[in-house]
Coordinates of C-alpha atoms and ligand atoms in Angstrom, one line a residue:
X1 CA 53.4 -22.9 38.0
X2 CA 53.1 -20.6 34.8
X3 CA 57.2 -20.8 35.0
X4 CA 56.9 -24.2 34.5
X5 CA 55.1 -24.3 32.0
X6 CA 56.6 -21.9 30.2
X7 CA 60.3 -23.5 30.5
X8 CA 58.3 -26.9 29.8
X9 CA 57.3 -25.2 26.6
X10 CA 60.5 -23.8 25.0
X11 CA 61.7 -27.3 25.9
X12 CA 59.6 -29.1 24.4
X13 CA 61.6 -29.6 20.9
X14 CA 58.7 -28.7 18.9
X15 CA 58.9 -26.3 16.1
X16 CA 57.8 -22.6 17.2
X17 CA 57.1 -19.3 16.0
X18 CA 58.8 -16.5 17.7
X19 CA 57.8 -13.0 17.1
X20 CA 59.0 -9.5 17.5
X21 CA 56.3 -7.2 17.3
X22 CA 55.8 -3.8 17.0
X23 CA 56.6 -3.2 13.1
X24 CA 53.6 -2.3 10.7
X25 CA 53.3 -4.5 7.9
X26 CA 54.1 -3.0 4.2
X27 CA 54.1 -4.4 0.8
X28 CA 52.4 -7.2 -1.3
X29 CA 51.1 -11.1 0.0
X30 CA 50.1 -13.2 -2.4
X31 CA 47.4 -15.4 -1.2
X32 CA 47.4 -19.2 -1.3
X33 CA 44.4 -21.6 -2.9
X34 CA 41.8 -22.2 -0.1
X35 CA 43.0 -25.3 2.0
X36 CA 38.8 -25.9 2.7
X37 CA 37.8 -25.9 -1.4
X38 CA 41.2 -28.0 -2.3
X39 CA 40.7 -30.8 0.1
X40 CA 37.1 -31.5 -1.1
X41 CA 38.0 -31.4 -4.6
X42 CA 40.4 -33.8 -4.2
X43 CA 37.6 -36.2 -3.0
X44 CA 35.7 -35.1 -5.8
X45 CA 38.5 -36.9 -7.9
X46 CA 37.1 -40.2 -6.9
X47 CA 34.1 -40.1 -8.4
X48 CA 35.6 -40.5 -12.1
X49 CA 38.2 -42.8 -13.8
X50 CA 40.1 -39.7 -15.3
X51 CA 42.7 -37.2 -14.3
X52 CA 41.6 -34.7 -12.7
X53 CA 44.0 -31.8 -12.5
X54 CA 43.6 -29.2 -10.0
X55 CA 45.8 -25.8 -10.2
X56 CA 46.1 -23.0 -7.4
X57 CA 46.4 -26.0 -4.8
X58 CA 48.1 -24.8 -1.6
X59 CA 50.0 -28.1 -1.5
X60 CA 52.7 -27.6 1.7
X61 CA 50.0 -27.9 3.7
X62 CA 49.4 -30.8 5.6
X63 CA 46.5 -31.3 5.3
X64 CA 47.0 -31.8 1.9
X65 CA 49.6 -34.1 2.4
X66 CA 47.5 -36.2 4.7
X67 CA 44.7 -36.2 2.0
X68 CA 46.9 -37.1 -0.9
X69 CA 48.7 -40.0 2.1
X70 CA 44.8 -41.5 2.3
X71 CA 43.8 -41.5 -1.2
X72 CA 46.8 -43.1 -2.2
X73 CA 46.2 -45.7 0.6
X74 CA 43.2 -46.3 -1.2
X75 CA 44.9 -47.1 -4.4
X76 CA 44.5 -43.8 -6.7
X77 CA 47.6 -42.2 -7.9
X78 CA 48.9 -39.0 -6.7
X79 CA 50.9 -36.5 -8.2
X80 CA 51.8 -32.7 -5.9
X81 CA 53.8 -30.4 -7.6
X82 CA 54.8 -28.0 -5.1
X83 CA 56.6 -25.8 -7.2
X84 CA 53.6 -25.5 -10.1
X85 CA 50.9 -25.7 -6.7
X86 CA 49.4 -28.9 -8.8
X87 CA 47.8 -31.7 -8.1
X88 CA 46.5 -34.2 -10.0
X89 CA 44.3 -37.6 -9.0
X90 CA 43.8 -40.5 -11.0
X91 CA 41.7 -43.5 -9.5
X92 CA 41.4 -45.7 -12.8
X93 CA 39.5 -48.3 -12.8
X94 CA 38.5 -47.4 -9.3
X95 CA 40.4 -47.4 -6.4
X96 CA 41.8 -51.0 -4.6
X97 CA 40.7 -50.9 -1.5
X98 CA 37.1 -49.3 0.3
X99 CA 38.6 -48.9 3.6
X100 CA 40.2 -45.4 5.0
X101 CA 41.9 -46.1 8.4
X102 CA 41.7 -44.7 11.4
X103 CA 45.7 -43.6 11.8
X104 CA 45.2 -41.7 8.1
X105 CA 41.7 -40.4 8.6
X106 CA 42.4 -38.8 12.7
X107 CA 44.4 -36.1 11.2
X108 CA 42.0 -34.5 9.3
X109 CA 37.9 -34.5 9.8
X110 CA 37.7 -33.5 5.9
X111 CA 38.8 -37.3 5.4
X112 CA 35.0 -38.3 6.0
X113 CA 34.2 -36.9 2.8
X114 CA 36.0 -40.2 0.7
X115 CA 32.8 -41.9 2.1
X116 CA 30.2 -40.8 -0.2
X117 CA 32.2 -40.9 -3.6
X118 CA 33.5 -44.5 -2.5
X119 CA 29.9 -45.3 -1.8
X120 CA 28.8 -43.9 -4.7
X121 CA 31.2 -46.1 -7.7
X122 CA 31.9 -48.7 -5.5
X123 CA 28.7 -49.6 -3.7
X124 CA 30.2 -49.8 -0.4
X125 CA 32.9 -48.3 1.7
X126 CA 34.2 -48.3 5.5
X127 CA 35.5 -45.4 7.1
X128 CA 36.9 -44.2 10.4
X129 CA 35.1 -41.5 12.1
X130 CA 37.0 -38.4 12.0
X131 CA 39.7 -36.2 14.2
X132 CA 40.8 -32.6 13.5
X133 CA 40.6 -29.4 15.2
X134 CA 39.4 -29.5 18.7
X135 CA 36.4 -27.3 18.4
X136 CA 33.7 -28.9 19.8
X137 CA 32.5 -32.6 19.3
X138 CA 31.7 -32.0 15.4
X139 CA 29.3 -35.0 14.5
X140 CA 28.7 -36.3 11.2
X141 CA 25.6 -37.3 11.8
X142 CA 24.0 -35.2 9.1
X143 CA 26.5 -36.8 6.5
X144 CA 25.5 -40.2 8.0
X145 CA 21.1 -39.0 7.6
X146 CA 21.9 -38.2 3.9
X147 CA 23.5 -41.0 3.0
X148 CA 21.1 -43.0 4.5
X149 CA 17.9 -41.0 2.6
X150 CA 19.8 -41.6 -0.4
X151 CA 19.3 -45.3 0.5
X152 CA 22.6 -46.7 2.4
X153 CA 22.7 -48.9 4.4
X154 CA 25.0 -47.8 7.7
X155 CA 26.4 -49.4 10.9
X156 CA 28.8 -47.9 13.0
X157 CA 31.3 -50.1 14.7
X158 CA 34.3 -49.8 16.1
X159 CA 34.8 -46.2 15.6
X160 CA 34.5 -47.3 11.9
X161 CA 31.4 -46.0 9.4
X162 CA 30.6 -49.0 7.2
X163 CA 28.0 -48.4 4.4
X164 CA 26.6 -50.1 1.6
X165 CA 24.8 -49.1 -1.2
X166 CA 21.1 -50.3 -2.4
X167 CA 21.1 -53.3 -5.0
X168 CA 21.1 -50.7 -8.1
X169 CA 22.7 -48.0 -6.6
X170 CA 22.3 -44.9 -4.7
X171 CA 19.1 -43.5 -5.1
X172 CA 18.0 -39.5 -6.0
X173 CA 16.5 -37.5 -2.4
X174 CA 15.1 -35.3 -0.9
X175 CA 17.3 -34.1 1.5
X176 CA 16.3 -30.8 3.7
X177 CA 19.3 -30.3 6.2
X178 CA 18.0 -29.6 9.8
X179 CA 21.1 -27.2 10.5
X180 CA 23.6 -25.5 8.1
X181 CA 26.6 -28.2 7.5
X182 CA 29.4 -27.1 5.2
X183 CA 31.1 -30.3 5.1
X184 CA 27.5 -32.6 5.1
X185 CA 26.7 -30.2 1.9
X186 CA 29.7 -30.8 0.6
X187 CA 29.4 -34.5 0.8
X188 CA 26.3 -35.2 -0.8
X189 CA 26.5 -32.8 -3.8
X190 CA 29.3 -35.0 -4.7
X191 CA 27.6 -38.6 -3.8
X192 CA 24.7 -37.7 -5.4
X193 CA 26.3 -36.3 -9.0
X194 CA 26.7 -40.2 -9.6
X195 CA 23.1 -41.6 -7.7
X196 CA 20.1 -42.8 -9.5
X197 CA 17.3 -39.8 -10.3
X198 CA 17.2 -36.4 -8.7
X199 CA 18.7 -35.3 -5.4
X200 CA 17.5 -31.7 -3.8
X201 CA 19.9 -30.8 -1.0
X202 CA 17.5 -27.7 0.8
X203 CA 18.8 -25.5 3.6
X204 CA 22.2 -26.4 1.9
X205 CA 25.5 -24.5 3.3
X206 CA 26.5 -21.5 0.2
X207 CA 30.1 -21.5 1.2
X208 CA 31.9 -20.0 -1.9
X209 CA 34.6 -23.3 -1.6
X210 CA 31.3 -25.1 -2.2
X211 CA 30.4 -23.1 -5.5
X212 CA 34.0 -24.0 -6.4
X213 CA 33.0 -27.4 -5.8
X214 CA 29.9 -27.7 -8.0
X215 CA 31.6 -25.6 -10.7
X216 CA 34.6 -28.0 -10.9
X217 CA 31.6 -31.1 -10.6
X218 CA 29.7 -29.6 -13.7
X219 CA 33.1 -29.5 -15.8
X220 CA 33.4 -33.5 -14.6
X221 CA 30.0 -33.6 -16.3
X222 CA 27.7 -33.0 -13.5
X223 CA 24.3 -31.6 -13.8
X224 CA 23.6 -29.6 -10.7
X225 CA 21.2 -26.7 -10.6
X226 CA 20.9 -24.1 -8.1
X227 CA 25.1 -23.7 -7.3
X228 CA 25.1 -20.7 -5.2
X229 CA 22.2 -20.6 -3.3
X230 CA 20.8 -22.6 -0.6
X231 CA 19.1 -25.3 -2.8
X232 CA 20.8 -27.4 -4.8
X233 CA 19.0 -30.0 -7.3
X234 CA 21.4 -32.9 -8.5
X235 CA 20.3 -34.7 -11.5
X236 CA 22.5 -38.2 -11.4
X237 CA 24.5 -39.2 -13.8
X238 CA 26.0 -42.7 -15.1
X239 CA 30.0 -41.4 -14.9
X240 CA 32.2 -38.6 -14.9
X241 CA 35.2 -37.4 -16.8
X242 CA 38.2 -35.7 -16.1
X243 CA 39.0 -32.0 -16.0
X244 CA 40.9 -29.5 -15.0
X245 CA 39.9 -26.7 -12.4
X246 CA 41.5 -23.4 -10.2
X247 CA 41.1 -24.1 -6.5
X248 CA 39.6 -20.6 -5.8
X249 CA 42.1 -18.4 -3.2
X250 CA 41.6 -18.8 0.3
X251 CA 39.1 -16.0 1.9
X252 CA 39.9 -17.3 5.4
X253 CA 43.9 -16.6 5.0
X254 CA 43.2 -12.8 2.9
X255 CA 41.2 -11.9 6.1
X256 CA 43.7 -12.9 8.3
X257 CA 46.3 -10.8 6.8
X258 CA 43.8 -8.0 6.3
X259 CA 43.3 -8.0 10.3
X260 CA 47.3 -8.0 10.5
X261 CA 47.8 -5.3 8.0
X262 CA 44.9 -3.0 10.1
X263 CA 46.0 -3.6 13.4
X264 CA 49.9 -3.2 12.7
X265 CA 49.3 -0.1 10.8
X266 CA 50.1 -1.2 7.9
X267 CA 49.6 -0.9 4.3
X268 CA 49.4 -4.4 2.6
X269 CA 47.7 -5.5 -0.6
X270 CA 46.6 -8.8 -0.9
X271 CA 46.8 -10.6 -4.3
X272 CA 45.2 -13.4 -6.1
X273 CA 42.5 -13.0 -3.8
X274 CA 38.5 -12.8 -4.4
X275 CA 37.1 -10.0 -2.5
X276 CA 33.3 -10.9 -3.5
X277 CA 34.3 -13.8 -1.1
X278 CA 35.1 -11.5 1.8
X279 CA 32.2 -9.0 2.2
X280 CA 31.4 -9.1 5.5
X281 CA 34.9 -9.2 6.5
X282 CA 35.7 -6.2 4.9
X283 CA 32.6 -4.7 6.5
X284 CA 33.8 -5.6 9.8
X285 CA 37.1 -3.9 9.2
X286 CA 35.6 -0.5 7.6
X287 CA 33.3 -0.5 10.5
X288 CA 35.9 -0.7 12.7
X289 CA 38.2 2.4 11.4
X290 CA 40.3 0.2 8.9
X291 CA 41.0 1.4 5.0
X292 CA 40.0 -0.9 2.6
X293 CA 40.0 -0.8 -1.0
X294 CA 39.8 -3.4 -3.6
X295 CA 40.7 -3.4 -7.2
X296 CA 40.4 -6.7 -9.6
X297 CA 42.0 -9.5 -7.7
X298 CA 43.5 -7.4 -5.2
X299 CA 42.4 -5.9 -1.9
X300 CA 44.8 -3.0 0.0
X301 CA 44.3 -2.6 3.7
X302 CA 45.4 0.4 5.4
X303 CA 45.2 2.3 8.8
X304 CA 45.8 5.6 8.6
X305 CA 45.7 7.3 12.3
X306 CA 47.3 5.6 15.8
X307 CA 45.2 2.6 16.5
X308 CA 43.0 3.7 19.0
X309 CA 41.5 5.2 15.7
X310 CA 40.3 1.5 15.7
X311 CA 37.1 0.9 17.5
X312 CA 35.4 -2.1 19.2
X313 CA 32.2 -3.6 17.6
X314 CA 30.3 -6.6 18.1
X315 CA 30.5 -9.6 16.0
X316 CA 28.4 -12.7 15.4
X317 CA 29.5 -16.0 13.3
X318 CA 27.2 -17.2 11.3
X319 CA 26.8 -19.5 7.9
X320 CA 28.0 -17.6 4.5
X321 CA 27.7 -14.7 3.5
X322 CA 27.8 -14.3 7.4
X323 CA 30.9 -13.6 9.5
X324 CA 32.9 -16.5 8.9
X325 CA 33.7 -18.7 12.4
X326 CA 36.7 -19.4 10.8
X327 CA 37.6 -15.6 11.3
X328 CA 36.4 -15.5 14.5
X329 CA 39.8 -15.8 16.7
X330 CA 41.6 -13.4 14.9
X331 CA 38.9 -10.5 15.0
X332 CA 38.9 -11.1 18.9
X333 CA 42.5 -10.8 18.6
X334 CA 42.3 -7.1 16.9
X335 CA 39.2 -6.2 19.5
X336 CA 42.0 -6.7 21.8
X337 CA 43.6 -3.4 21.1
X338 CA 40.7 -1.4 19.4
X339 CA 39.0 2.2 21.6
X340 CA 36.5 0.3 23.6
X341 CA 34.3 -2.9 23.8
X342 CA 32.9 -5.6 21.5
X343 CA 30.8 -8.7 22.1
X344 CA 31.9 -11.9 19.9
X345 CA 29.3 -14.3 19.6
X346 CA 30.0 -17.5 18.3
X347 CA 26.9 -19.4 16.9
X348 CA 28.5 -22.1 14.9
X349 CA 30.8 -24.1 17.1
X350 CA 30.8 -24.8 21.0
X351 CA 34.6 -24.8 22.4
X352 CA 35.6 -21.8 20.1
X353 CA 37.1 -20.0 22.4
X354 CA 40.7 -21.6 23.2
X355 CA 42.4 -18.4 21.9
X356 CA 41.1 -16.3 25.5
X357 CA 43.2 -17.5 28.0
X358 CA 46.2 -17.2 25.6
X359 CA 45.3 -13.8 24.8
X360 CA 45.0 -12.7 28.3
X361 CA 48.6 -14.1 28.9
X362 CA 49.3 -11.1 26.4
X363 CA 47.4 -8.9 28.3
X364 CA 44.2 -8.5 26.7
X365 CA 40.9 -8.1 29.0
X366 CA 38.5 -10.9 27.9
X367 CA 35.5 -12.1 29.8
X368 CA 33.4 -15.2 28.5
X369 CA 30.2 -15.6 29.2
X370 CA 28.7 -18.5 27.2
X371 CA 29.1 -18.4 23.7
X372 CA 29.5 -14.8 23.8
X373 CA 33.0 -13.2 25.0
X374 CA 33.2 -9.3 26.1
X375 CA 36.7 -7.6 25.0
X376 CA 37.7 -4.6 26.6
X377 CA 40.3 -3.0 24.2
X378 CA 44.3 -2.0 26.0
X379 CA 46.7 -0.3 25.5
X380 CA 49.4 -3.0 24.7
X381 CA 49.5 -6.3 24.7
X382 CA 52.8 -8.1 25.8
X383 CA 54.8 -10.5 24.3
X384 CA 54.2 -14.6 26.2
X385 CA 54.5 -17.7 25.3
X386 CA 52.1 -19.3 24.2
X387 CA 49.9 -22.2 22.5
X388 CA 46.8 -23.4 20.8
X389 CA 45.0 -26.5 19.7
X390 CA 43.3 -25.0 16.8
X391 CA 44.1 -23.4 13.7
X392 CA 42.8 -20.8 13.7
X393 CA 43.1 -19.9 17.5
X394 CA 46.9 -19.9 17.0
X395 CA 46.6 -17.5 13.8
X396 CA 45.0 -15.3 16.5
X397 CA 48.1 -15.9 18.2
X398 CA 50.6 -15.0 15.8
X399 CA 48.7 -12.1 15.4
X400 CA 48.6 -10.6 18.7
X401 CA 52.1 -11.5 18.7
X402 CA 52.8 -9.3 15.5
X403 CA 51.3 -6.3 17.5
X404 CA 52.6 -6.8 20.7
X405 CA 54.9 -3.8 21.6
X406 CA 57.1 -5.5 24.5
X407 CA 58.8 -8.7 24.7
X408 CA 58.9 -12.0 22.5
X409 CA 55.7 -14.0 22.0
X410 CA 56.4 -18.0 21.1
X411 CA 53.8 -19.7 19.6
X412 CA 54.1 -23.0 20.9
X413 CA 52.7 -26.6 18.8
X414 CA 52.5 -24.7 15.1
X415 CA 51.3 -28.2 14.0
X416 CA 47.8 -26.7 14.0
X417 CA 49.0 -23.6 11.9
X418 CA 50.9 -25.5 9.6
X419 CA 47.7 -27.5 8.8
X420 CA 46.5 -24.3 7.6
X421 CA 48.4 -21.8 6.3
X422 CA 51.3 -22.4 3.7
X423 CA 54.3 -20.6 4.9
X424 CA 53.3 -18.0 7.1
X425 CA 56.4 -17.2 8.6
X426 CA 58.0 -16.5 5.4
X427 CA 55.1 -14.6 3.8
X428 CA 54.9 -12.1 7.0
X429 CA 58.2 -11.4 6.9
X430 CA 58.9 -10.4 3.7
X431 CA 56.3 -7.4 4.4
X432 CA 58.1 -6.6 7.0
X433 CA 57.4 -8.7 10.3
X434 CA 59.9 -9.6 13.1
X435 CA 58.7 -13.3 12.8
X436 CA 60.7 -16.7 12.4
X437 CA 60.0 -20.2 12.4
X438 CA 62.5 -22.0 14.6
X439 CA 62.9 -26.1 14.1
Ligands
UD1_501 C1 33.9 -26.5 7.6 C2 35.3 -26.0 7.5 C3 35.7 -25.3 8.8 C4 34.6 -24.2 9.2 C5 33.2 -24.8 9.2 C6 32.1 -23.8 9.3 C7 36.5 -27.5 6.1 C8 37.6 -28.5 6.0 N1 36.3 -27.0 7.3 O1 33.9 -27.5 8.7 O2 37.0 -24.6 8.7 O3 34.9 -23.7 10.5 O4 33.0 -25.5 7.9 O5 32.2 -22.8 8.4 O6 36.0 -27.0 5.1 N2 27.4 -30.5 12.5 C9 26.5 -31.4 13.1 N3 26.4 -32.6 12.4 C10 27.0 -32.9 11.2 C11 27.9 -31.9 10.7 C12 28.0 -30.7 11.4 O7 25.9 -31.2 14.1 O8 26.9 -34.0 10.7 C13 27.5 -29.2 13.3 C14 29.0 -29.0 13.7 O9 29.3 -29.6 14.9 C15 29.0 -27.4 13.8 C16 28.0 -27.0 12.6 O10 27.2 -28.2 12.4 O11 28.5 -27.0 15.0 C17 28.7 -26.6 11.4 O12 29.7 -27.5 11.0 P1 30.1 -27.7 9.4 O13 29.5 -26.6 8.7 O14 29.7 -29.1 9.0 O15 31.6 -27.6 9.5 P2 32.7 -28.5 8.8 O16 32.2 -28.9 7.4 O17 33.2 -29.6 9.7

């Protein structure tokens, strides 16, 4: 059966990753503008008439793409530079149409986030509820409550979000979030920049991509209070203007090649990065036996002895400054092969944990129990091939494939990885990985 699948998988005509592993990783990476502040910026160019010009975008991702795809759909106008990493929106004069579709909006669960600005300059809007990563049943719900406290009026029908705005306008609120939502914080710090009085958004998310947000809103002309912490007060305003703003680097892809330079045995530096972004990441790796030292915008990770130097710890996910779920996968990955146990616990998502059977095809020892998952470190893990359905499960992937010591691992259905991370074939092998990417 596992046969089949296999030849059913290097047949499949997909593109693939195949790795040789087994070499440490040396030199320089220069890290990309964060896929998770870019995408919400880009909504945040909606809310005004004027350009506004984002640098440091990580524009070969697809999800970028699919963003720039939807909000031209609506009517804005476009430009991606990939060369320059630019991107620049304009919706003058508004945007034609109120309506995101379902084919553009499945791709990518960010998509939701048009609904607010739309809603709040055009007084109504009519969106498709979202796809994405497979990690759990994600609701919007909490989107949908403040929207409604703000004064909306919303139906859901047909897999479609329709809302309308009060006669007047969206209205200032008081807003206290019954669980920590990125995305739902995300959303309403934008809508309410352009509602009617004072919004306070309390047990907000404090995400640094959604610093970068409010920093690049209060150049637009916002007046938000409180950016940083977890309550922010939003005093409306009548418009916005252009500006121009540095999508901040992305803290999820530095830790992921901090985890690869440790566990290879490497010596990488990371550049263009934000280490005040990464503390407990960097925790996690000095705990665990791993070298880390960081200078301006750079951050040099190291192991110095074999890597049963490296020892197993326990790790929770939790919201910012927390250990980042987004990391999740790929610290399992390195408990694979560290002296002894560790306990992941994952407290932000349900169906995080798609990475285990893959990474027992390579030979790790994995037991799940709940949201918690027990990882006995090996020896070796072993080359396979394999697949995921998230991105950051098949980061994981590549990973363990970078340190496995026999065999070739293929990472199967990339399309996930791709959504994710701009060129990571390319930027592993120029420090030194066997890795391609095969068409
Ligand atoms: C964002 C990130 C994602 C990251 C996650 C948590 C983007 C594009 N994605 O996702 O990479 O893993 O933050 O750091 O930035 N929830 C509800 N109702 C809602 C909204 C969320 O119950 O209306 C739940 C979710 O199912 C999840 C938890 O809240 O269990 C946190 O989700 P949220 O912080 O909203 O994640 P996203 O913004 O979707």
């Amino acid at each position: 059966m596992t046969d089949q699948i296999d030849t059913d998988l290097a047949n499949d005509g997909m593109p693939k990753i195949k790795i040789i592993g087994g070499n440490p990783l040396h030199g320089e990476i220069q890290i990309s503008g964060a896929k998770n502040a870019a995408l919400k910026l880009v909504c945040a160019g909606l809310l005004t008439s004027d350009e506004l010009k984002l640098t440091n975008v990580p524009t070969s991702l697809r999800d970028m793409t699919t963003l720039a795809d939807l909000l031209r759909y609506l009517g804005a106008d476009v430009d991606m530079d990939d060369n320059a990493k630019t991107m620049s929106i304009r919706a003058i004069g508004g945007v034609d149409k109120t309506l995101a579709p379902y084919d553009l909006v499945r791709k990518m669960r960010a998509s939701i986030l048009v609904l607010g600005p739309l809603l709040a300059r055009h007084g109504e809007a009519k969106v498709s509820l979202p796809g994405g990563c497979a990690i759990g049943s994600r609701p919007v719900d909490l989107h949908l409550m403040g929207l409604e406290t703000m004064g909306a009026d919303i139906k859901i029908e047909d897999g479609y979000v329709i809302a309308k705005s009060p006669e007047g306008g969206l209205k200032g609120a008081e807003i206290l979030f019954p669980k920590v939502s990125v995305g739902a914080t995300e959303h309403l710090l934008m809508t309410a920049t352009l509602a009617n009085g004072t919004t306070t958004l309390s047990n907000a998310a404090m995400e640094p991509e959604i610093t970068d947000l409010a920093e690049c809103l209060v150049k637009m002309g916002a007046y938000i209070e409180g950016i940083g912490t977890n309550k922010l007060i939003i005093h409306g305003v009548e418009t916005l203007k252009g500006a121009e703003h540095s999508v901040i680097p992305d803290r999820i892809e530095t830790g992921t090649f901090m985890i690869a330079a440790a566990l290879t045995g490497g010596d990488v530096t990371l550049t263009n990065t934000r280490a005040n972004t990464l503390d407990s990441v960097t925790a996690l790796l000095r705990k665990a036996g791993a070298d880390v030292t960081i200078s301006g915008d750079k951050i040099r990770v190291r192991r110095q002895d074999d890597l049963k130097s490296m020892r197993g710890i326990d790790i929770m996910t939790e919201p910012y400054p927390g250990f980042p779920t987004d990391m999740q996968a790929q610290a399992m990955t390195m408990l694979t092969l560290c002296d002894g146990a560790g306990m992941v616990t994952e407290t932000i998502f349900e169906n995080r944990f798609m990475h285990v059977p893959e990474l027992v095809r390579m030979g790790a020892n994995i037991t799940v129990q709940g949201n918690s998952a027990i990882v006995r470190g090996v020896d070796t893990l072993k080359g396979a091939q394999v697949m995921a359905t998230d991105l950051r499960a098949s980061v994981a992937l590549v990973i363990a494939g970078l340190c496995a010591t026999e065999g070739e691992t293929t990472v199967n259905r990339i399309y996930h990885l791709e959504r994710g991370y701009e060129d990571i074939a390319g930027k592993l092998s120029a420090v030194g990985a066997n890795i391609r990417r095969e068409n």
